[in-house]
Short mmCIF file of C-alpha atoms in Angstrom, two decimals:
data_model
loop_
_atom_site.label_atom_id
_atom_site.label_comp_id
_atom_site.label_asym_id
_atom_site.label_seq_id
_atom_site.Cartn_x
_atom_site.Cartn_y
_atom_site.Cartn_z
CA MET A 1 40.53 -36.94 -95.44
CA LYS A 2 44.06 -35.56 -95.61
CA PHE A 3 45.87 -33.17 -93.28
CA THR A 4 49.23 -32.38 -91.65
CA VAL A 5 49.67 -32.02 -87.89
CA SER A 6 52.45 -31.76 -85.30
CA SER A 7 53.22 -35.23 -83.90
CA SER A 8 53.73 -33.98 -80.31
CA ALA A 9 50.56 -31.85 -80.34
CA LEU A 10 48.47 -34.80 -81.59
CA LEU A 11 50.09 -37.18 -79.10
CA SER A 12 49.34 -34.79 -76.25
CA LEU A 13 45.68 -34.60 -77.29
CA LEU A 14 45.22 -38.35 -77.83
CA ALA A 15 46.99 -39.23 -74.56
CA VAL A 16 44.44 -37.13 -72.64
CA THR A 17 41.32 -38.30 -74.50
CA GLY A 18 42.57 -41.91 -74.51
CA LYS A 19 42.19 -42.09 -70.72
CA VAL A 20 38.43 -42.48 -71.26
CA ILE A 21 38.87 -45.77 -73.15
CA SER A 22 38.13 -48.79 -70.96
CA ASN A 23 40.13 -52.02 -70.91
CA ARG A 24 36.87 -53.96 -70.94
CA ASN A 25 34.83 -52.36 -73.70
CA THR A 26 31.64 -54.15 -74.71
CA LEU A 27 31.71 -52.63 -78.21
CA PRO A 28 34.84 -53.09 -80.38
CA ILE A 29 34.41 -49.59 -81.86
CA LEU A 30 35.08 -48.09 -78.41
CA ASP A 31 38.74 -49.16 -78.74
CA TYR A 32 39.04 -46.48 -81.45
CA PHE A 33 39.41 -42.71 -81.57
CA ARG A 34 36.67 -41.08 -83.61
CA MET A 35 38.43 -38.35 -85.61
CA ASP A 36 36.37 -35.64 -87.38
CA LEU A 37 38.12 -33.06 -89.55
CA GLN A 38 36.16 -29.92 -90.44
CA GLY A 39 38.07 -26.95 -91.77
CA ASN A 40 41.30 -26.70 -89.78
CA THR A 41 39.80 -28.26 -86.63
CA LEU A 42 40.38 -31.92 -85.85
CA LYS A 43 37.89 -33.17 -83.26
CA VAL A 44 38.69 -36.40 -81.40
CA THR A 45 36.03 -38.33 -79.47
CA THR A 46 36.44 -41.22 -77.03
CA SER A 47 33.77 -43.01 -75.01
CA ASP A 48 33.13 -45.96 -72.70
CA LEU A 49 29.32 -45.45 -72.96
CA GLU A 50 29.21 -43.84 -69.48
CA THR A 51 31.79 -41.10 -70.11
CA THR A 52 32.57 -39.24 -73.34
CA MET A 53 35.38 -36.77 -74.01
CA ILE A 54 35.52 -34.56 -77.09
CA SER A 55 38.78 -32.71 -77.66
CA SER A 56 39.96 -30.53 -80.53
CA ILE A 57 43.20 -29.32 -82.10
CA GLU A 58 44.07 -27.00 -84.98
CA VAL A 59 45.87 -28.77 -87.85
CA GLU A 60 47.87 -27.54 -90.87
CA SER A 61 47.47 -27.75 -94.65
CA VAL A 62 44.10 -29.51 -94.88
CA GLU A 63 43.50 -31.02 -98.32
CA SER A 64 40.20 -32.80 -97.62
CA GLU A 65 37.80 -33.20 -94.69
CA GLY A 66 36.28 -36.41 -93.36
CA THR A 67 35.67 -38.79 -90.47
CA ILE A 68 37.55 -41.94 -89.44
CA ALA A 69 37.76 -44.35 -86.50
CA ALA A 70 41.45 -44.84 -85.73
CA PRO A 71 42.69 -47.69 -83.48
CA ALA A 72 43.70 -46.10 -80.18
CA LYS A 73 46.56 -48.37 -79.17
CA GLN A 74 48.30 -48.25 -82.56
CA MET A 75 47.89 -44.48 -82.81
CA LEU A 76 49.42 -43.87 -79.39
CA ASP A 77 52.23 -46.38 -79.93
CA LEU A 78 53.00 -44.78 -83.28
CA LEU A 79 53.07 -41.17 -82.07
CA LYS A 80 55.30 -41.99 -79.08
CA GLU A 81 58.11 -42.97 -81.48
CA PHE A 82 58.33 -39.57 -83.19
CA PRO A 83 60.15 -36.41 -82.12
CA ASP A 84 58.23 -33.19 -82.62
CA MET A 85 57.77 -33.11 -86.39
CA PRO A 86 54.97 -32.68 -88.96
CA LEU A 87 53.07 -35.85 -89.93
CA THR A 88 50.70 -36.12 -92.89
CA PHE A 89 47.63 -38.33 -92.48
CA ASP A 90 45.89 -39.57 -95.62
CA VAL A 91 42.72 -41.65 -95.14
CA ASN A 92 41.23 -43.83 -97.87
CA ASP A 93 37.48 -43.32 -97.49
CA LYS A 94 36.72 -46.68 -99.16
CA THR A 95 39.10 -49.08 -97.39
CA TRP A 96 39.55 -46.88 -94.24
CA GLU A 97 43.30 -47.38 -94.45
CA ILE A 98 45.25 -44.63 -92.65
CA SER A 99 48.54 -43.70 -94.32
CA VAL A 100 51.00 -41.66 -92.26
CA SER A 101 54.00 -40.05 -93.95
CA TRP A 102 56.87 -37.91 -92.76
CA LYS A 103 60.10 -36.49 -94.17
CA SER A 104 61.97 -39.80 -94.33
CA GLY A 105 59.29 -42.50 -94.39
CA GLU A 106 55.69 -43.68 -94.29
CA LEU A 107 53.48 -46.38 -92.78
CA SER A 108 49.86 -47.49 -92.87
CA ILE A 109 47.47 -48.83 -90.24
CA PRO A 110 43.90 -50.13 -90.65
CA GLY A 111 41.13 -47.79 -89.58
CA ALA A 112 37.36 -48.31 -89.55
CA SER A 113 34.15 -46.52 -90.41
CA ALA A 114 32.97 -44.20 -87.63
CA VAL A 115 29.28 -44.72 -88.45
CA SER A 116 28.70 -47.05 -85.50
CA TYR A 117 30.49 -44.84 -82.96
CA PRO A 118 28.07 -43.96 -80.10
CA VAL A 119 26.51 -40.50 -80.16
CA PRO A 120 27.29 -38.47 -77.01
CA PRO A 121 24.29 -38.06 -74.66
CA THR A 122 22.46 -34.76 -74.83
CA ILE A 123 21.57 -32.60 -71.85
CA LYS A 124 17.81 -31.97 -71.64
CA GLU A 125 16.49 -28.48 -72.33
CA GLU A 126 15.41 -28.00 -68.69
CA ASN A 127 19.06 -28.18 -67.65
CA ARG A 128 20.91 -26.14 -65.05
CA GLU A 129 23.98 -24.09 -66.00
CA LEU A 130 26.72 -22.37 -64.05
CA MET A 131 30.28 -21.13 -64.51
CA LEU A 132 32.94 -22.47 -62.15
CA GLY A 133 36.50 -21.30 -61.65
CA VAL A 134 39.29 -23.74 -62.47
CA ASP A 135 40.80 -23.41 -58.98
CA THR A 136 37.44 -24.16 -57.37
CA LEU A 137 36.98 -27.36 -59.39
CA ILE A 138 40.56 -28.57 -58.94
CA GLY A 139 40.48 -27.81 -55.22
CA GLY A 140 37.15 -29.55 -54.68
CA ILE A 141 38.07 -32.70 -56.59
CA ASN A 142 41.64 -32.93 -55.21
CA LYS A 143 40.49 -32.60 -51.62
CA THR A 144 37.67 -35.14 -51.80
CA ILE A 145 38.31 -37.82 -54.41
CA PHE A 146 40.58 -39.94 -52.17
CA ALA A 147 37.64 -40.46 -49.79
CA THR A 148 35.28 -41.94 -52.40
CA ALA A 149 34.20 -45.55 -52.00
CA ASP A 150 34.30 -48.63 -54.23
CA ASP A 151 31.02 -50.12 -53.08
CA ASP A 152 28.79 -52.04 -55.49
CA PHE A 153 25.96 -52.06 -52.94
CA ARG A 154 26.05 -48.29 -52.28
CA PRO A 155 26.96 -46.73 -55.65
CA GLN A 156 25.99 -43.25 -54.40
CA MET A 157 29.23 -43.23 -52.40
CA ASN A 158 31.39 -44.04 -55.44
CA GLY A 159 31.68 -40.44 -56.55
CA VAL A 160 32.04 -36.80 -55.52
CA PHE A 161 28.85 -35.05 -54.41
CA PHE A 162 28.38 -31.50 -55.74
CA ASN A 163 25.96 -29.47 -53.60
CA ILE A 164 25.34 -26.15 -55.35
CA GLU A 165 23.76 -23.26 -53.43
CA PRO A 166 23.43 -19.56 -54.37
CA GLU A 167 26.54 -18.50 -52.41
CA GLN A 168 28.43 -21.75 -51.87
CA LEU A 169 29.55 -24.89 -53.68
CA THR A 170 30.24 -27.90 -51.46
CA PHE A 171 32.12 -31.01 -52.56
CA VAL A 172 31.68 -34.11 -50.39
CA ALA A 173 33.02 -37.66 -50.56
CA THR A 174 32.75 -40.54 -48.09
CA ASP A 175 33.37 -44.27 -47.86
CA ALA A 176 31.57 -44.62 -44.47
CA HIS A 177 34.93 -44.66 -42.62
CA LYS A 178 36.21 -41.25 -43.65
CA LEU A 179 34.44 -38.16 -45.00
CA VAL A 180 35.73 -34.98 -46.62
CA LYS A 181 33.74 -31.77 -47.03
CA TYR A 182 35.21 -28.92 -49.06
CA ALA A 183 33.18 -25.72 -49.36
CA SER A 184 34.02 -22.80 -51.65
CA ASN A 185 32.41 -19.40 -52.11
CA LEU A 186 30.27 -19.12 -55.23
CA THR A 187 28.46 -16.35 -57.05
CA GLY A 188 25.26 -17.54 -58.71
CA GLU A 189 21.61 -18.43 -58.30
CA VAL A 190 21.57 -22.17 -59.01
CA ASN A 191 20.29 -24.46 -56.26
CA ALA A 192 20.89 -28.12 -57.17
CA SER A 193 23.08 -31.17 -56.58
CA PHE A 194 24.52 -34.19 -58.39
CA ILE A 195 27.01 -37.05 -57.84
CA LEU A 196 29.96 -37.13 -60.25
CA PRO A 197 31.45 -40.64 -60.67
CA LYS A 198 35.10 -41.19 -59.73
CA LYS A 199 36.44 -41.87 -63.25
CA PRO A 200 35.21 -38.64 -64.89
CA ALA A 201 36.21 -36.72 -61.75
CA ASN A 202 39.80 -37.94 -62.21
CA LEU A 203 39.66 -37.16 -65.94
CA LEU A 204 38.36 -33.68 -65.24
CA LYS A 205 41.13 -33.09 -62.70
CA SER A 206 43.79 -33.98 -65.27
CA ILE A 207 42.49 -31.70 -68.03
CA LEU A 208 41.85 -28.76 -65.68
CA LEU A 209 45.56 -28.44 -64.86
CA LYS A 210 46.23 -26.68 -68.19
CA GLU A 211 43.10 -24.51 -68.11
CA GLU A 212 42.85 -20.86 -67.09
CA GLU A 213 39.34 -19.83 -68.14
CA ASP A 214 36.16 -20.60 -66.19
CA VAL A 215 34.43 -23.90 -66.92
CA LYS A 216 30.82 -24.02 -68.10
CA VAL A 217 28.87 -26.79 -66.35
CA CYS A 218 25.50 -27.97 -67.69
CA PHE A 219 23.54 -30.80 -66.14
CA ASP A 220 20.13 -32.44 -65.85
CA GLN A 221 18.95 -35.41 -63.80
CA ASN A 222 20.98 -37.94 -65.79
CA ASN A 223 24.07 -36.31 -67.32
CA VAL A 224 26.56 -33.50 -66.80
CA ARG A 225 28.71 -31.65 -69.35
CA PHE A 226 31.90 -29.73 -68.54
CA GLU A 227 32.93 -27.35 -71.34
CA LEU A 228 36.59 -26.26 -71.39
CA LYS A 229 38.60 -24.41 -74.02
CA SER A 230 39.77 -27.52 -75.93
CA HIS A 231 37.87 -30.31 -74.17
CA THR A 232 34.28 -31.24 -73.46
CA LEU A 233 33.59 -33.97 -70.90
CA ILE A 234 30.13 -35.54 -70.76
CA CYS A 235 29.20 -38.28 -68.32
CA ARG A 236 26.29 -40.12 -66.78
CA LEU A 237 25.62 -39.11 -63.19
CA ILE A 238 25.27 -41.59 -60.32
CA GLU A 239 21.59 -42.07 -59.50
CA GLY A 240 20.19 -41.96 -55.99
CA SER A 241 20.55 -39.76 -52.93
CA PHE A 242 23.88 -38.99 -51.32
CA PRO A 243 24.07 -39.77 -47.57
CA ASN A 244 23.16 -36.97 -45.14
CA TYR A 245 26.75 -36.02 -44.41
CA ASN A 246 25.95 -33.18 -42.01
CA ALA A 247 24.26 -35.66 -39.66
CA VAL A 248 27.54 -37.54 -39.01
CA ILE A 249 29.70 -34.46 -38.36
CA PRO A 250 29.87 -33.97 -34.56
CA ALA A 251 28.47 -30.56 -33.67
CA ASN A 252 30.25 -30.17 -30.35
CA ASN A 253 33.92 -31.11 -30.02
CA PRO A 254 35.29 -29.69 -26.76
CA ASN A 255 38.74 -31.30 -27.11
CA LYS A 256 41.00 -29.50 -29.57
CA VAL A 257 44.54 -30.43 -30.64
CA LEU A 258 46.95 -28.25 -32.63
CA VAL A 259 49.90 -30.29 -33.91
CA ASP A 260 52.59 -30.18 -36.58
CA ARG A 261 51.10 -32.19 -39.44
CA VAL A 262 54.35 -33.58 -40.87
CA GLU A 263 55.63 -34.66 -37.44
CA LEU A 264 52.34 -36.42 -36.75
CA VAL A 265 52.30 -38.20 -40.13
CA ASN A 266 55.88 -39.40 -39.73
CA GLY A 267 55.26 -40.53 -36.16
CA ILE A 268 52.19 -42.50 -37.21
CA LYS A 269 54.10 -44.19 -40.04
CA ARG A 270 56.90 -45.25 -37.70
CA VAL A 271 54.65 -46.59 -34.96
CA ALA A 272 52.23 -48.24 -37.42
CA ILE A 273 54.96 -50.66 -38.53
CA CYS A 274 54.23 -52.58 -35.31
CA SER A 275 50.44 -52.45 -35.62
CA ASN A 276 48.26 -55.45 -36.29
CA PRO A 277 48.23 -55.86 -40.11
CA THR A 278 44.53 -56.75 -40.04
CA THR A 279 43.29 -53.70 -38.15
CA ASN A 280 46.18 -51.18 -38.53
CA LEU A 281 44.96 -49.82 -35.20
CA ILE A 282 46.93 -46.97 -33.67
CA ARG A 283 46.08 -45.61 -30.23
CA MET A 284 46.32 -41.92 -29.40
CA ASP A 285 46.58 -40.84 -25.75
CA ILE A 286 46.15 -37.06 -25.67
CA SER A 287 46.69 -34.92 -22.57
CA GLU A 288 48.85 -32.09 -21.20
CA ASN A 289 50.09 -30.84 -24.59
CA ARG A 290 51.34 -34.23 -25.76
CA ILE A 291 50.15 -37.06 -27.99
CA LYS A 292 51.36 -40.56 -27.25
CA LEU A 293 51.05 -42.87 -30.27
CA THR A 294 50.96 -46.59 -29.51
CA ALA A 295 50.60 -49.69 -31.71
CA GLN A 296 51.05 -53.37 -31.07
CA ASP A 297 50.69 -56.75 -32.70
CA ILE A 298 50.22 -59.29 -29.90
CA ASP A 299 50.50 -62.27 -32.26
CA PHE A 300 54.10 -61.40 -33.16
CA SER A 301 55.08 -59.61 -29.92
CA LEU A 302 55.54 -56.29 -31.72
CA SER A 303 54.94 -52.92 -30.09
CA ALA A 304 55.93 -49.30 -30.59
CA ASN A 305 55.18 -45.91 -29.10
CA GLU A 306 56.18 -42.31 -29.72
CA THR A 307 55.34 -39.09 -27.91
CA LEU A 308 54.83 -35.83 -29.78
CA SER A 309 54.33 -32.32 -28.44
CA CYS A 310 51.13 -30.44 -29.30
CA SER A 311 48.88 -27.68 -28.07
CA TYR A 312 45.85 -29.21 -26.38
CA GLU A 313 42.66 -27.82 -24.88
CA GLY A 314 40.35 -30.30 -23.24
CA SER A 315 40.13 -33.34 -20.99
CA PRO A 316 42.52 -36.30 -21.36
CA ILE A 317 41.26 -38.62 -24.08
CA VAL A 318 42.21 -41.99 -25.53
CA ILE A 319 41.04 -42.79 -29.06
CA GLY A 320 41.94 -45.34 -31.73
CA PHE A 321 42.13 -44.86 -35.51
CA LYS A 322 43.11 -46.96 -38.50
CA SER A 323 46.64 -45.75 -39.23
CA THR A 324 46.34 -46.01 -43.03
CA PHE A 325 43.26 -43.76 -42.99
CA LEU A 326 44.96 -41.32 -40.62
CA VAL A 327 47.96 -40.99 -42.93
CA GLU A 328 45.68 -40.59 -45.94
CA ILE A 329 43.71 -37.77 -44.33
CA LEU A 330 46.75 -35.93 -42.99
CA SER A 331 48.55 -36.26 -46.34
CA ASN A 332 45.64 -34.52 -48.08
CA ILE A 333 45.85 -31.48 -45.81
CA ASP A 334 48.25 -28.89 -47.20
CA THR A 335 49.03 -26.72 -44.15
CA PRO A 336 51.98 -27.17 -41.74
CA THR A 337 49.62 -27.27 -38.74
CA VAL A 338 46.46 -29.32 -38.40
CA GLN A 339 43.65 -28.98 -35.86
CA ILE A 340 42.04 -32.18 -34.56
CA GLU A 341 38.68 -31.84 -32.81
CA LEU A 342 37.44 -34.68 -30.61
CA ALA A 343 34.33 -35.30 -28.51
CA ASP A 344 35.03 -38.73 -27.01
CA SER A 345 36.55 -42.10 -27.96
CA THR A 346 33.39 -43.31 -29.74
CA ARG A 347 32.69 -40.31 -31.96
CA ALA A 348 34.39 -39.26 -35.16
CA GLY A 349 37.50 -37.12 -35.11
CA VAL A 350 37.40 -33.91 -37.15
CA PHE A 351 40.56 -32.75 -38.95
CA LYS A 352 40.96 -29.18 -40.26
CA PRO A 353 43.86 -27.29 -41.87
CA VAL A 354 45.07 -24.22 -39.97
CA TYR A 355 45.69 -21.19 -42.20
CA ASP A 356 47.47 -17.94 -41.34
CA ASP A 357 45.04 -15.83 -43.36
CA VAL A 358 41.38 -15.80 -44.40
CA GLN A 359 40.49 -18.33 -47.10
CA ASN A 360 37.72 -18.40 -49.73
CA SER A 361 37.19 -22.07 -48.96
CA SER A 362 37.01 -24.40 -45.98
CA THR A 363 38.05 -28.03 -45.58
CA LEU A 364 36.76 -30.52 -43.03
CA MET A 365 37.87 -34.15 -42.87
CA LEU A 366 36.26 -36.70 -40.61
CA LEU A 367 37.49 -40.13 -39.52
CA MET A 368 35.53 -42.74 -37.61
CA PRO A 369 37.35 -44.19 -34.57
CA MET A 370 38.12 -47.84 -33.89
CA MET A 371 37.39 -49.73 -30.71
CA ILE A 372 40.35 -50.09 -28.36
CA ASN A 373 40.55 -53.27 -26.32
CA ALA A 374 41.27 -52.45 -22.70
#
């Protein structure tokens, strides 16, 4: 196996695929890149047994084809030290030694046979397929992934739920305290759902940023495959049923607040400095086109309040939220104005972006309130 490739192009590819590699691999071979050279195409595979990424790059002046397992850490450390220049890789198919040469020098690192590298899972023949736009996927994952849980007892909440209907694709994530629902228009006939784990969702988000063409998605009951121009991501789905998210979204919210999102976020951050560090409770008194934010820590005699102007329709209401969750939700809304819908102090608050024009998607974020001691 011998070929020449641009150092920066190979580094860019390996840096992306290397994100799959776990720090706690159970198999030593998983600390390696599997590199397959066929014709002018170099295919690189990484896996942690749950998630597999296969990426490809075109190389120059191929003298011989082959397959090698190259140590990931050494390969990345090596490539980071080169400016953009051609590197020639020459692999000894008996000792698995990888020789790298360039204009003014050479080095060698030990490789390994790729025979024991795990085979990527296959999607069953009775799979479902659909084409999704890059913007739809990026939007859905970006809006929801922050609300996923890290719960060993409820693994179904540790990922992003994809609910696919003939005219709509809905992404949902929840950790039982906050919930995000992002719905986008869709053209198709597939009616199905699956839960994408958090790690591959983050990986997918990173590789989608450089994509322009639609993404082919194939899935069965156990696995899903995302096919992009230069990358293929395959992962095991989370088993079980996702919570009935529509049941927790209040249907009737008579109290509606329109407020400047940035002003509200900054006000919450200032007042929250004096909140109890255990609860991070912040109290919101809303009436007569104003929001009064209050926080206190009785143990250390700390207190703070700030009053913001808003547009309010409804009865006066007092409600408490965890300030860190409030900031997180408001920071993931991208419009200058946010609408907050409230029923009463014991029911979840609903947060929605306010757009000036008609959108092809809708975002709803929900936050459970905290009890306020009288």
